[in-house]
Short mmCIF file of C-alpha atoms in Angstrom, two decimals:
data_model
loop_
_atom_site.label_atom_id
_atom_site.label_comp_id
_atom_site.label_asym_id
_atom_site.label_seq_id
_atom_site.Cartn_x
_atom_site.Cartn_y
_atom_site.Cartn_z
CA UNK A 1 -0.25 0.02 -0.13
CA UNK A 2 2.70 2.41 1.16
CA UNK A 3 4.52 1.94 -2.41
CA UNK A 4 1.05 2.71 -4.02
CA UNK A 5 0.74 5.64 -2.45
CA UNK A 6 4.27 6.81 -2.88
CA UNK A 7 3.57 6.15 -6.58
CA UNK A 8 0.60 8.30 -6.72
CA UNK A 9 2.01 11.46 -4.75
CA UNK A 10 4.13 13.79 -7.16
CA UNK A 11 6.93 15.32 -5.31
CA UNK A 12 7.03 18.13 -8.22
CA UNK A 13 3.37 19.32 -7.74
CA UNK A 14 4.17 19.40 -3.92
CA UNK A 15 7.32 21.87 -4.55
CA UNK A 16 5.28 23.78 -6.98
CA UNK A 17 2.57 24.20 -4.49
CA UNK A 18 5.12 25.09 -1.52
CA UNK A 19 7.02 27.49 -3.89
CA UNK A 20 3.83 29.32 -5.39
CA UNK A 21 2.56 29.99 -1.99
CA UNK A 22 5.76 30.51 -0.68
CA UNK A 23 6.42 33.47 -3.48
CA UNK A 24 2.76 35.17 -3.07
CA UNK A 25 3.57 34.97 0.87
CA UNK A 26 6.65 37.15 0.57
CA UNK A 27 4.95 39.61 -1.99
CA UNK A 28 2.29 40.00 0.09
CA UNK A 29 4.50 40.69 3.20
CA UNK A 30 6.31 43.03 1.20
CA UNK A 31 3.41 45.14 0.08
CA UNK A 32 1.58 44.82 3.41
CA UNK A 33 1.91 47.84 5.49
CA UNK A 34 1.60 45.58 8.72
CA UNK A 35 4.21 42.96 7.09
CA UNK A 36 7.05 42.13 9.24
CA UNK A 37 10.99 41.55 8.62
CA UNK A 38 12.05 38.15 8.22
CA UNK A 39 15.95 38.68 7.69
CA UNK A 40 16.94 41.03 10.22
CA UNK A 41 20.23 42.22 8.28
CA UNK A 42 23.08 43.99 10.16
CA UNK A 43 22.43 42.10 13.37
CA UNK A 44 23.53 39.14 15.34
CA UNK A 45 21.32 36.40 16.71
CA UNK A 46 20.65 38.68 19.88
CA UNK A 47 19.57 41.46 17.22
CA UNK A 48 21.92 43.36 18.29
CA UNK A 49 22.97 45.99 15.34
CA UNK A 50 25.53 48.42 14.42
CA UNK A 51 22.99 51.38 15.27
CA UNK A 52 20.82 51.31 18.14
CA UNK A 53 18.01 52.58 16.61
CA UNK A 54 17.62 50.08 14.07
CA UNK A 55 16.94 47.63 16.81
CA UNK A 56 14.16 45.82 15.81
CA UNK A 57 10.79 44.70 18.22
CA UNK A 58 11.27 41.33 19.57
CA UNK A 59 8.29 38.60 20.21
CA UNK A 60 9.69 37.91 23.83
CA UNK A 61 12.51 39.73 25.67
CA UNK A 62 16.21 38.43 24.50
CA UNK A 63 18.77 37.56 27.06
CA UNK A 64 22.15 38.57 26.72
CA UNK A 65 25.56 37.41 28.05
CA UNK A 66 28.30 39.79 29.42
CA UNK A 67 29.96 40.70 26.13
CA UNK A 68 26.56 41.51 24.26
CA UNK A 69 25.79 43.80 27.28
CA UNK A 70 28.74 45.63 27.20
CA UNK A 71 28.41 45.80 23.39
CA UNK A 72 25.25 47.56 23.87
CA UNK A 73 26.11 49.67 26.90
CA UNK A 74 28.86 51.05 24.04
CA UNK A 75 26.02 52.02 22.02
CA UNK A 76 24.29 53.98 24.77
CA UNK A 77 21.28 51.92 24.98
CA UNK A 78 19.55 52.63 28.42
CA UNK A 79 20.37 50.00 31.37
CA UNK A 80 17.15 49.42 33.76
CA UNK A 81 18.73 48.33 37.34
CA UNK A 82 15.36 46.42 38.92
CA UNK A 83 17.33 45.75 42.49
CA UNK A 84 15.95 47.65 45.38
CA UNK A 85 17.51 51.40 45.56
CA UNK A 86 20.03 50.74 48.46
CA UNK A 87 21.50 47.72 46.36
CA UNK A 88 21.44 49.86 43.44
CA UNK A 89 23.26 52.65 45.59
CA UNK A 90 25.97 50.12 46.56
CA UNK A 91 27.21 49.61 43.07
CA UNK A 92 25.52 50.02 39.25
CA UNK A 93 26.17 50.13 35.29
CA UNK A 94 27.23 53.84 34.79
CA UNK A 95 23.82 55.73 33.34
CA UNK A 96 21.34 53.17 34.52
CA UNK A 97 18.24 53.72 36.01
CA UNK A 98 16.98 52.37 39.18
CA UNK A 99 13.60 50.95 38.54
CA UNK A 100 13.07 48.52 41.56
CA UNK A 101 10.17 46.01 40.74
CA UNK A 102 7.61 47.31 43.06
CA UNK A 103 7.90 50.48 40.39
CA UNK A 104 7.54 48.34 37.18
CA UNK A 105 4.30 47.05 38.40
CA UNK A 106 3.36 50.18 38.06
CA UNK A 107 3.66 50.79 34.25
CA UNK A 108 2.34 54.48 34.39
CA UNK A 109 5.31 55.58 35.94
CA UNK A 110 7.71 54.00 33.50
CA UNK A 111 5.71 55.69 30.64
CA UNK A 112 6.55 59.17 32.29
CA UNK A 113 9.87 58.49 31.99
CA UNK A 114 11.12 56.12 28.97
CA UNK A 115 9.34 56.19 25.59
CA UNK A 116 8.34 52.30 24.55
CA UNK A 117 10.64 52.82 21.39
CA UNK A 118 13.72 52.74 23.33
CA UNK A 119 15.91 49.63 23.66
CA UNK A 120 16.49 48.59 27.25
CA UNK A 121 18.68 45.97 29.24
CA UNK A 122 17.10 44.94 32.34
CA UNK A 123 19.70 43.74 34.69
CA UNK A 124 19.73 42.64 38.67
CA UNK A 125 22.33 40.78 40.58
CA UNK A 126 23.60 37.15 39.38
CA UNK A 127 21.13 35.62 42.05
CA UNK A 128 18.28 37.75 41.02
CA UNK A 129 17.48 36.42 37.73
CA UNK A 130 13.43 35.96 38.21
CA UNK A 131 13.47 39.68 39.40
CA UNK A 132 14.94 40.17 35.53
CA UNK A 133 12.18 37.93 34.12
CA UNK A 134 9.45 38.98 36.36
CA UNK A 135 10.38 42.89 35.50
CA UNK A 136 10.77 42.11 31.63
CA UNK A 137 7.51 39.86 31.33
CA UNK A 138 5.76 43.11 32.73
CA UNK A 139 7.41 45.62 30.77
CA UNK A 140 7.23 43.83 27.47
CA UNK A 141 3.24 43.18 28.29
CA UNK A 142 3.16 47.05 28.86
CA UNK A 143 4.67 47.98 25.50
CA UNK A 144 8.14 47.82 25.58
CA UNK A 145 9.44 45.50 22.87
CA UNK A 146 12.92 46.20 22.26
CA UNK A 147 13.83 44.56 25.65
CA UNK A 148 17.17 42.59 26.98
CA UNK A 149 17.59 40.86 29.78
CA UNK A 150 21.26 41.00 31.23
CA UNK A 151 20.87 37.75 33.89
CA UNK A 152 24.85 38.05 34.28
CA UNK A 153 23.74 41.29 36.08
CA UNK A 154 26.26 43.89 38.32
CA UNK A 155 28.34 40.81 39.60
CA UNK A 156 29.30 39.47 36.17
CA UNK A 157 29.68 43.15 34.96
CA UNK A 158 32.12 43.67 37.90
CA UNK A 159 33.94 40.44 37.04
CA UNK A 160 34.66 41.28 33.96
CA UNK A 161 36.43 44.68 34.93
CA UNK A 162 33.58 47.16 33.46
CA UNK A 163 33.09 50.09 35.08
CA UNK A 164 30.85 50.62 38.09
CA UNK A 165 29.54 53.63 40.01
CA UNK A 166 28.92 53.99 43.50
CA UNK B 1 -15.65 0.02 5.69
CA UNK B 2 -13.04 0.15 3.14
CA UNK B 3 -15.71 1.06 0.59
CA UNK B 4 -17.30 3.82 2.83
CA UNK B 5 -13.72 5.20 3.15
CA UNK B 6 -13.28 5.19 -0.85
CA UNK B 7 -16.92 6.57 -1.54
CA UNK B 8 -16.63 9.66 -3.77
CA UNK B 9 -19.16 11.56 -1.45
CA UNK B 10 -17.48 10.72 1.62
CA UNK B 11 -13.94 12.12 0.03
CA UNK B 12 -15.57 15.11 -0.96
CA UNK B 13 -17.06 15.65 2.69
CA UNK B 14 -13.16 15.10 4.31
CA UNK B 15 -12.17 17.70 1.28
CA UNK B 16 -14.73 20.53 2.23
CA UNK B 17 -14.08 20.15 5.92
CA UNK B 18 -10.26 20.22 5.98
CA UNK B 19 -10.18 22.75 3.22
CA UNK B 20 -12.55 25.10 4.87
CA UNK B 21 -10.84 24.72 8.29
CA UNK B 22 -7.51 25.31 6.62
CA UNK B 23 -8.71 28.53 4.14
CA UNK B 24 -10.71 29.83 7.50
CA UNK B 25 -7.49 29.30 9.56
CA UNK B 26 -4.90 30.93 7.00
CA UNK B 27 -7.49 33.99 6.22
CA UNK B 28 -7.25 34.77 9.57
CA UNK B 29 -3.57 35.08 10.22
CA UNK B 30 -2.44 36.49 6.51
CA UNK B 31 -3.27 40.22 7.17
CA UNK B 32 -1.82 39.76 10.77
CA UNK B 33 1.93 38.16 10.42
CA UNK B 34 3.18 39.86 13.72
CA UNK B 35 0.32 38.56 15.80
CA UNK B 36 1.09 35.20 14.91
CA UNK B 37 4.44 35.37 14.89
CA UNK B 38 3.94 36.17 18.33
CA UNK B 39 1.81 32.83 18.95
CA UNK B 40 4.37 30.84 17.31
CA UNK B 41 7.30 32.60 19.78
CA UNK B 42 4.93 31.24 22.49
CA UNK B 43 6.05 28.03 21.80
CA UNK B 44 9.32 28.46 22.52
CA UNK B 45 10.61 26.32 19.90
CA UNK B 46 12.09 28.51 17.31
CA UNK B 47 14.52 31.19 16.73
CA UNK B 48 13.50 34.73 15.74
CA UNK B 49 14.41 34.01 11.88
CA UNK B 50 12.26 30.57 11.67
CA UNK B 51 9.46 32.54 13.73
CA UNK B 52 9.15 35.31 11.06
CA UNK B 53 9.22 32.78 8.39
CA UNK B 54 6.74 30.48 9.35
CA UNK B 55 4.35 33.45 10.01
CA UNK B 56 4.86 34.64 6.67
CA UNK B 57 4.60 31.48 4.73
CA UNK B 58 2.56 29.07 6.61
CA UNK B 59 -1.06 31.14 6.51
CA UNK B 60 -0.33 31.06 2.45
CA UNK B 61 0.31 27.55 2.27
CA UNK B 62 -2.67 26.78 4.43
CA UNK B 63 -4.92 28.94 2.06
CA UNK B 64 -3.55 27.78 -1.33
CA UNK B 65 -3.87 24.23 -0.45
CA UNK B 66 -7.10 24.63 1.00
CA UNK B 67 -8.21 26.09 -2.01
CA UNK B 68 -6.88 23.32 -4.32
CA UNK B 69 -7.90 20.34 -2.02
CA UNK B 70 -11.77 21.80 -2.28
CA UNK B 71 -11.50 22.15 -5.89
CA UNK B 72 -10.15 18.41 -6.16
CA UNK B 73 -6.89 19.55 -7.83
CA UNK B 74 -3.72 17.31 -6.66
CA UNK B 75 -5.68 16.19 -3.79
CA UNK B 76 -3.34 13.75 -2.65
CA UNK B 77 -0.08 16.38 -2.71
CA UNK B 78 -2.40 19.27 -1.02
CA UNK B 79 -3.60 16.71 1.97
CA UNK B 80 0.42 15.67 1.91
CA UNK B 81 1.63 19.56 2.74
CA UNK B 82 -1.80 19.89 5.35
CA UNK B 83 -1.07 16.73 6.71
CA UNK B 84 2.85 17.44 7.51
CA UNK B 85 1.71 21.07 8.86
CA UNK B 86 -0.88 19.01 11.02
CA UNK B 87 2.16 16.88 12.42
CA UNK B 88 3.79 19.39 13.35
CA UNK B 89 1.09 21.42 14.92
CA UNK B 90 0.27 18.16 17.21
CA UNK B 91 4.03 17.68 18.09
CA UNK B 92 4.56 21.30 18.75
CA UNK B 93 1.25 21.12 21.30
CA UNK B 94 2.15 18.00 22.74
CA UNK B 95 5.69 19.43 23.89
CA UNK B 96 4.02 22.68 25.19
CA UNK B 97 1.58 20.72 27.57
CA UNK B 98 4.39 18.87 28.87
CA UNK B 99 6.32 21.76 29.40
CA UNK B 100 3.35 23.10 31.03
CA UNK B 101 2.75 26.13 28.78
CA UNK B 102 -0.16 28.24 29.36
CA UNK B 103 -0.64 29.53 25.52
CA UNK B 104 -2.92 30.18 22.96
CA UNK B 105 -2.83 27.61 19.82
CA UNK B 106 -2.70 30.67 17.52
CA UNK B 107 -4.33 28.54 15.19
CA UNK B 108 -7.18 30.98 14.09
CA UNK B 109 -5.11 34.43 14.24
CA UNK B 110 -6.87 36.80 16.63
CA UNK B 111 -9.19 34.23 17.53
CA UNK B 112 -8.26 32.88 20.83
CA UNK B 113 -8.37 28.89 21.14
CA UNK B 114 -6.29 27.76 24.33
CA UNK B 115 -3.96 25.23 23.36
CA UNK B 116 -4.88 21.96 25.42
CA UNK B 117 -5.95 18.16 24.85
CA UNK B 118 -9.24 18.92 22.97
CA UNK B 119 -7.06 20.97 20.35
CA UNK B 120 -4.20 18.19 19.96
CA UNK B 121 -7.52 15.51 19.53
CA UNK B 122 -9.16 17.80 17.00
CA UNK B 123 -5.64 17.93 15.14
CA UNK B 124 -5.50 13.93 15.28
CA UNK B 125 -8.99 13.90 13.72
CA UNK B 126 -7.99 16.52 11.06
CA UNK B 127 -4.75 14.16 10.49
CA UNK B 128 -6.50 11.04 10.12
CA UNK B 129 -8.90 12.43 7.18
CA UNK B 130 -5.93 13.51 5.81
CA UNK B 131 -4.29 10.15 5.76
CA UNK B 132 -7.53 8.60 4.25
CA UNK B 133 -7.34 11.33 1.44
CA UNK B 134 -3.74 10.53 0.59
CA UNK B 135 -4.84 7.10 0.59
CA UNK B 136 -7.82 7.15 -1.65
CA UNK B 137 -7.19 10.67 -3.57
CA UNK B 138 -10.21 12.85 -4.58
CA UNK B 139 -12.82 10.51 -5.33
CA UNK B 140 -15.06 11.44 -8.53
CA UNK B 141 -15.97 15.14 -7.56
CA UNK B 142 -13.08 17.23 -8.69
CA UNK B 143 -11.75 19.09 -11.78
CA UNK B 144 -8.62 16.97 -11.30
CA UNK B 145 -6.78 19.18 -13.87
CA UNK B 146 -3.34 18.75 -12.31
CA UNK B 147 -3.94 14.84 -11.99
#
């Protein structure tokens, strides 16, 4: 029976239907104002581009390692420290904003400060990755779609010898 | 039983069901690829490139294959394509349920349908219909221009 079915299935027709559908899909997506970017040029797998303004919206927060976090830092991407104020004061990444988790819940307060188009890197300390996740999920669902999570946090940042402000 | 499965009216019935479901599912997603991409991302199985590629291409494959299936052209081939999609949906659904993800299936665009056992059983039934069509073909009610 398998042989009989295989003989009746034409691979050529299957390829033709898939190619025709795909070409139509690409053309429609290109013309559709709501279309999406399939190949994100000038970006590595984390979506970090040579130009911070060209960072595209993600479908979920993107986790980055220390070297990529530093790369984003050199491109003046805004860092958000979600630890409590006393921990922030004891040492934080230069120019980072302290937004403790209790304020992240209150999204109205953030909207006043930061545009939703701004790429952001969320970090805390290495032992607080759940803090990052919760904060990122809350901010992502309230409209911040260019969101990175740096789980290594202030610990790996310090270990790598990068600048810390006290 | 074999007689029923190869009955032209029964095969037409299966083609109409499978065809209309896929035309509806694809049509709902074609104009909102970003929303569909978000649904695919929720399964946490693909990277960004394959998420966007699938979000753009899959709805069109569903619509094309659905229309051809109803018309009766290249029924075995179109059903084979849709059956592969159904198999992928079933596998992704089972993996997500095992991982405890509480997500929408993303099957019908913005129409919210929770991913659960019922959805997986529904897809298994559609896959069964697909396998019957692959084995028995279109029956006599088809334009058969491509066969």
